[in-house]
Amino acid sequence: MKLAVFSICTLIFSLFSNGSCQNITSRPSTINIGAIFTFNSSIGEAANVAINAAVEDINSDPNILNGSKLVLTTRNSNCSGFLGLFEALQLMEAKTVAIVGPQSSAIAHIISHVSDELQVPLVSFGATDPTISPIQFPYFIRTTQSDFYQMAAVASIVNLYQWKLVTVVYTDDEYGRNGIAALDDKLAEKKCKISYRARLPPVAGQDDILDALVKVNLMESRVIVVHVNSYGLEIFSVAQRLEMIGNGYVWIATDWLMSILDLRAPLESETMNSLQGVIALRQHTADSSSKRGLISRWGTLTKKYKNGVAINANTYGLYAYDSVWTIARALERFFKKGGKIAFSRESRFKDDKDGNLHIEAMRVFDQGKLLLDEIKNINFTGITGQIMFNIDGELIHPSYDILNIVGTGWRTIGFWSNYSGLSVVPPEKLYDKPANFTFEQKLYDVIWPGGTVERPRGWVFPGSGELKIGVPDRVSFLEFVSYDEVTGTFKGYCVDVFLKAIELLPYPVPYKFVPFGDGKKNPNYTDLCNKVGSSFFDAAIGDIVITKNRTKIVDFTQPYIDSGLVVLAPVKRQKSNAWTFLQPFTLEMWCVIGVSFIVVGIVVWILEHRINEDFRGPPKKQIATILWFSFSTLFFAHRENTVSTLGRAILLIWLFVVLIIQSSYTASLTSILTVQQLSSPIQGIESLAASNDPIGYQTGSFSENYMVEEMGISQDRLVNLTSPKQYLDALEAGPSNGGVAAIVDEMAYVELFLHSHCQFQVVGSDFTRTGWGFAFPKDSPLAIDMSTAILTLSENGDLQKIHDKWLIRSAACSSEAQTDIEADRLHFDSFKGLFLLCGIACVIALLVYLCIMLREYIRYTPPDEQDPSGQASARSGCSLKSFLSFVDDRKQETKRKSMKQQKELNNDTVGSES
């Protein structure tokens, strides 16, 4: 029996040990991990030393893995996606539980598919492509900083120095393309953009680099961002030969450059000379004793793992070291939760009958998901800082050092982090600040290419470097722009604004003015803008209206003068008539005043009637008294005295209202009788458009297109006018004599015309709101800088001084102050508050008077309205007729009747008792 049981146990053990599933104890003596990187690259060389050092440190630490040893297998991807895939398959065939790497983003995209299928975590210290997402590749863990954050740092630098256009040079692979796409997004958030992209093949030669940089040098932007890989130093060498490492240029290199410089420093002087003034980024690692300890023994480690070849540590090497520790700590948590290292066959992995790939040899890591979760939930302090992942699977606190390469080395000019932005304070010192802490965006001074400390402009003028500026050759309203053919110079309001603004720019701008037009008529300004849009002109200045259609062609500066279309029409003097005295008030106002006089007279009569002899008598006399008293208050000539307190209060308030009304009427009537009133049959653009009269417009003005396209006015009605003299003749002739009924033009021209022609006037209000600006090609940084200069002119008063110099003339009609067509009349709304106050006072006075009368009526009830008990009956007390009779009586008569009634009542009481 015992023999049979033993045989069965042996058979079961044999089946489980040699079957389709092979199990290992929960704490194996050895654990296989792999590493894939390019051995001879700047990242791979440092990673090789760091990964081996980390495995050695872990295996010698008794506090981790409880005696289990990591067995490391390294594979060389040699920057090849195919070789990287092949090496990854070999590692996974050897039952590897996790792979450190790959360093390349392109290879990471490929082998992440394999990693997901076999459930083996990829812990990459070098794949920075921001598009490698844990949503698409759940088994990919990035233990370095994503280029999403690095490009945010680059965009912050560009924005700090107020550059708007950027040229990029990048490797045309997943690493380069996706990194630049992230930069484009981040620049857009800062209102900046990439103006030119120079793509280089993954393996670029000198000819490729030369061709790319020659095209870059022809571009307007001089801010160049370089995002490449191993051949990056050759780019700066070629740029130096092309004299592109000098004044005016800005070079920003992503962290590939510092990975090389940190590894190989000190470099040859020739190489360093080609890098002078470059701004470079490096992933920030906080200073710590563990970091200093690793770097102090780095020389010893390189002798051991690099066969004595001297290299320095770079940040990718430090992240590679922490990546191995991340796997080790996750394995420790994995085992504590009962995890077991076991691999199973997958039925989907089956080779063809005649195939030699042996896909069926691939095994799935059964509890790879558990190890993956432990890696994502890790939290410890490594040599690079805190190793902890956020909800997006990225390391928390991404940050970068901002370095400036000068002389034989470099200096730190600041830092960037997603918490504080740009700062001269290390990021870890700001993490304990409150979340709403306002960080000042700043860096230390930079020494730019060419050895200057002055911020480069960041762009150059295209072509010869001298701006060719189109200026309209006007024949009318020369105060704005005029061209002298003899001297070839321009002058005028618009020219002075441009010259004054360009002086405020922080850099010199070479330019020359080129006349636009034939000098016989005003040119078409839309055509001028088209010339700028087609690069025939580099800019255009003058009285150019900013319109919707023109903004599609060019970029305009901030408007330097407000303008808008208005209607200019002849006006005639409006004579006074017999009823002019009624004009100060509207009909509604006159009605309210009349009703108010009557109401106030009635209220005062009610309050005074019982006690004031002046307000008593026959009905006809009382009505006359009410009317006379109320209307005589208009002249403060009322003869009747008020004796009651309530009556005096109402009279005081009413006299105040009368005073305001009288003063307003006097002022308005004086204005009507003394100021010239002008009138016109045209009331504005609506009445003008509704008529069939001809309409004048200025040659070259956008008003023609506006009236035809926006207002629907027939082209046949429009008359082309070229000068103020033609304006005058056409308006004086009128539509019946071959002239025009009105002219539609911009307010700036009309105001200048009206300075000497007071028989015309603007009717209605301006029906467009726009302004004049200078035109530049689309996305021109000069347009932005000029806008800032124009705002400065406006704030410091220089813009007004230029306006006064050219556009203010001695007004020939200043004594006839140009007024509106109709004098402003006084409306009820202007006095509503006064009448409301008076009305409330009257209502309150009447209510108080009513209460007093009711009290007195009850006290002095006549004897014939009392019951036998001597108390007033309820019915008689409520008698309206009796009450009104009581109110109508004199107060003295009421008292006399009351005393007589009381005396009779006392006599009746004595008789009954006897």
XYZ file of N, CA and C in Angstrom, residues 562-669:
324
model
N -8.675 105.510 -33.726
C -10.016 104.956 -33.886
C -10.692 105.620 -35.078
N -11.444 104.828 -35.793
C -12.156 105.371 -36.931
C -13.422 104.563 -37.145
N -14.234 105.000 -38.076
C -15.481 104.316 -38.380
C -16.213 105.098 -39.448
N -17.060 104.428 -40.192
C -17.787 105.090 -41.261
C -18.907 105.964 -40.697
N -19.038 107.170 -41.238
C -20.083 108.097 -40.842
C -20.699 108.707 -42.103
N -21.838 109.363 -41.918
C -22.529 110.015 -43.032
C -22.327 111.525 -42.893
N -21.778 112.152 -43.931
C -21.561 113.591 -43.982
C -22.603 114.189 -44.926
N -23.385 115.143 -44.421
C -24.474 115.703 -45.225
C -24.568 117.211 -45.006
N -25.170 117.946 -45.976
C -25.404 119.389 -45.778
C -26.471 119.597 -44.712
N -26.353 120.662 -43.954
C -27.351 120.998 -42.941
C -27.708 122.467 -43.096
N -28.883 122.847 -42.633
C -29.309 124.248 -42.694
C -29.772 124.704 -41.324
N -29.701 126.032 -41.146
C -30.071 126.622 -39.870
C -31.567 126.455 -39.630
N -31.918 126.061 -38.445
C -33.317 125.887 -38.069
C -33.779 127.134 -37.307
N -34.768 127.888 -37.890
C -35.220 129.139 -37.287
C -36.219 128.884 -36.168
N -36.277 129.867 -35.240
C -37.246 129.777 -34.139
C -38.644 130.099 -34.671
N -39.686 129.587 -33.941
C -41.073 129.860 -34.333
C -41.865 130.292 -33.110
N -43.170 130.484 -33.319
C -44.020 131.002 -32.242
C -44.157 130.038 -31.078
N -43.870 128.779 -31.312
C -44.059 127.775 -30.257
C -42.728 127.235 -29.730
N -41.671 127.968 -29.950
C -40.353 127.524 -29.491
C -40.305 127.370 -27.975
N -41.113 128.214 -27.285
C -41.065 128.166 -25.816
C -41.534 126.821 -25.256
N -42.214 126.004 -26.071
C -42.666 124.682 -25.599
C -41.608 123.592 -25.784
N -40.549 123.882 -26.531
C -39.581 122.844 -26.880
C -38.748 122.317 -25.714
N -38.486 123.096 -24.670
C -37.631 122.548 -23.602
C -38.157 121.248 -22.996
N -39.481 121.082 -22.915
C -40.047 119.866 -22.334
C -40.768 119.072 -23.417
N -40.755 117.767 -23.257
C -41.536 116.900 -24.132
C -43.010 116.992 -23.740
N -43.890 116.491 -24.618
C -45.328 116.519 -24.334
C -45.633 115.749 -23.054
N -44.975 114.636 -22.873
C -45.192 113.845 -21.665
C -44.828 114.644 -20.427
N -43.730 115.387 -20.506
C -43.286 116.176 -19.368
C -44.279 117.287 -19.050
N -44.797 117.959 -20.111
C -45.784 119.009 -19.872
C -47.037 118.448 -19.198
N -47.482 117.278 -19.624
C -48.680 116.669 -19.034
C -48.465 116.320 -17.571
N -47.313 115.746 -17.258
C -47.015 115.365 -15.872
C -46.956 116.607 -14.988
N -46.346 117.692 -15.496
C -46.251 118.925 -14.701
C -47.648 119.472 -14.404
N -48.514 119.522 -15.442
C -49.871 120.046 -15.240
C -50.666 119.244 -14.237
N -50.606 117.916 -14.341
C -51.326 117.050 -13.388
C -50.773 117.238 -11.987
N -49.481 117.399 -11.880
C -48.849 117.546 -10.561
C -49.307 118.824 -9.876
N -49.427 119.922 -10.627
C -49.918 121.172 -10.034
C -51.312 120.979 -9.435
N -52.188 120.335 -10.171
C -53.568 120.146 -9.701
C -53.605 119.240 -8.479
N -52.832 118.120 -8.541
C -52.833 117.166 -7.426
C -52.310 117.827 -6.161
N -51.221 118.558 -6.260
C -50.658 119.204 -5.077
C -51.639 120.238 -4.526
N -52.329 121.016 -5.421
C -53.321 121.999 -4.960
C -54.457 121.327 -4.190
N -54.948 120.182 -4.681
C -56.024 119.453 -4.001
C -55.559 118.958 -2.635
N -54.333 118.403 -2.596
C -53.825 117.865 -1.326
C -53.704 118.982 -0.296
N -53.149 120.120 -0.681
C -53.011 121.234 0.266
C -54.390 121.726 0.710
N -55.342 121.790 -0.234
C -56.710 122.220 0.121
C -57.320 121.287 1.162
N -57.152 119.976 0.997
C -57.693 119.002 1.958
C -57.083 119.232 3.331
N -55.779 119.456 3.370
C -55.088 119.588 4.650
C -55.421 120.915 5.345
N -55.786 121.932 4.573
C -56.008 123.257 5.145
C -57.500 123.612 5.304
N -58.397 122.871 4.717
C -59.798 123.265 4.598
C -60.461 123.511 5.952
N -60.271 122.726 6.990
C -60.978 122.833 8.269
C -60.460 123.985 9.133
N -59.204 124.354 8.906
C -58.598 125.292 9.857
C -58.153 126.601 9.231
N -58.229 126.711 7.884
C -57.685 127.884 7.189
C -58.815 128.558 6.414
N -59.147 129.814 6.792
C -60.223 130.549 6.145
C -59.933 130.820 4.672
N -58.636 130.854 4.299
C -58.286 131.102 2.905
C -58.748 129.973 1.997
N -58.978 128.796 2.560
C -59.361 127.624 1.761
C -60.824 127.235 2.021
N -61.660 128.206 2.400
C -63.075 127.947 2.630
C -63.922 128.917 1.804
N -65.189 128.607 1.689
C -66.093 129.452 0.924
C -66.946 128.620 0.004
N -67.656 129.268 -0.901
C -68.504 128.551 -1.856
C -67.660 127.619 -2.727
N -68.278 126.565 -3.295
C -67.524 125.597 -4.123
C -66.747 126.245 -5.260
N -67.368 127.205 -5.990
C -66.657 127.833 -7.094
C -65.408 128.543 -6.612
N -65.532 129.194 -5.466
C -64.373 129.902 -4.913
C -63.270 128.924 -4.509
N -63.677 127.788 -3.939
C -62.669 126.800 -3.488
C -61.925 126.193 -4.679
N -62.662 125.912 -5.793
C -61.997 125.388 -6.988
C -60.999 126.415 -7.531
N -61.421 127.654 -7.580
C -60.522 128.710 -8.058
C -59.310 128.841 -7.150
N -59.562 128.684 -5.833
C -58.437 128.774 -4.891
C -57.429 127.657 -5.127
N -57.941 126.441 -5.367
C -57.029 125.293 -5.617
C -56.152 125.563 -6.830
N -56.766 125.989 -7.938
C -56.010 126.214 -9.169
C -55.050 127.380 -9.015
N -55.541 128.473 -8.440
C -54.676 129.640 -8.277
C -53.485 129.334 -7.376
N -53.775 128.675 -6.245
C -52.691 128.383 -5.293
C -51.610 127.500 -5.928
N -52.016 126.435 -6.608
C -51.025 125.491 -7.138
C -50.188 126.120 -8.236
N -50.837 126.835 -9.208
C -50.071 127.384 -10.317
C -49.279 128.615 -9.908
N -49.732 129.324 -8.872
C -48.958 130.490 -8.434
C -47.655 130.092 -7.758
N -47.584 128.846 -7.290
C -46.303 128.394 -6.691
C -45.192 128.315 -7.721
N -45.589 128.266 -9.023
C -44.564 128.225 -10.069
C -43.700 129.481 -10.027
N -44.300 130.586 -9.599
C -43.567 131.844 -9.517
C -43.338 132.255 -8.068
N -43.614 131.315 -7.143
C -43.478 131.579 -5.707
C -44.314 132.805 -5.300
N -45.530 132.967 -5.918
C -46.368 134.157 -5.701
C -47.705 133.790 -5.042
N -47.830 132.667 -4.414
C -49.077 132.268 -3.774
C -49.349 133.168 -2.554
N -50.615 133.670 -2.447
C -50.974 134.570 -1.352
C -51.563 133.833 -0.162
N -52.117 132.653 -0.375
C -52.744 131.891 0.708
C -51.668 131.352 1.652
N -51.946 131.495 2.931
C -51.035 130.980 3.947
C -51.429 129.543 4.291
N -50.425 128.757 4.609
C -50.670 127.379 5.088
C -50.401 127.375 6.579
N -51.383 126.842 7.353
C -51.261 126.893 8.811
C -51.033 125.517 9.419
N -51.395 124.458 8.668
C -51.201 123.117 9.229
C -49.769 122.642 8.991
N -49.321 121.799 9.894
C -47.950 121.260 9.757
C -47.823 120.417 8.500
N -48.825 119.547 8.239
C -48.767 118.700 7.053
C -48.807 119.540 5.781
N -49.635 120.560 5.737
C -49.718 121.411 4.563
C -48.406 122.119 4.278
N -47.764 122.595 5.320
C -46.470 123.265 5.130
C -45.405 122.295 4.624
N -45.433 121.066 5.124
C -44.448 120.065 4.678
C -44.618 119.767 3.189
N -45.865 119.572 2.748
C -46.106 119.306 1.325
C -45.701 120.508 0.481
N -46.025 121.702 0.959
C -45.692 122.904 0.200
C -44.174 123.060 0.071
N -43.434 122.728 1.117
C -41.976 122.847 1.083
C -41.385 121.903 0.025
N -41.862 120.667 0.011
C -41.354 119.693 -0.972
C -41.727 120.121 -2.387
N -42.973 120.596 -2.554
C -43.418 120.995 -3.888
C -42.650 122.204 -4.409
N -42.342 123.156 -3.545
C -41.577 124.316 -3.970
C -40.168 123.917 -4.429
N -39.596 122.876 -3.791
C -38.282 122.378 -4.227
C -38.377 121.775 -5.632
N -39.442 121.008 -5.873
C -39.651 120.421 -7.205
C -39.827 121.534 -8.233
N -40.611 122.544 -7.880
C -40.856 123.662 -8.792
C -39.553 124.393 -9.113
N -38.697 124.553 -8.110
C -37.424 125.232 -8.328
C -36.573 124.485 -9.356
N -36.513 123.146 -9.242
C -35.713 122.347 -10.186
C -36.307 122.444 -11.582
N -37.614 122.318 -11.699
C -38.265 122.377 -13.006
C -38.049 123.749 -13.655
N -38.209 124.787 -12.866
C -38.062 126.140 -13.392
C -36.639 126.391 -13.894
N -35.646 125.942 -13.108
C -34.245 126.150 -13.492
C -33.908 125.376 -14.769
N -34.367 124.134 -14.869
C -34.096 123.314 -16.049
C -34.747 123.914 -17.288
N -35.981 124.384 -17.134
C -36.679 124.988 -18.265
C -35.945 126.236 -18.750
N -35.506 127.052 -17.821
C -34.805 128.289 -18.186
C -33.519 127.985 -18.946
N -32.736 127.009 -18.451
C -31.473 126.677 -19.096
C -31.699 126.115 -20.494
N -32.685 125.223 -20.636
C -32.952 124.611 -21.938
C -33.464 125.639 -22.936
N -34.358 126.491 -22.521
C -34.907 127.497 -23.427
C -33.821 128.480 -23.861
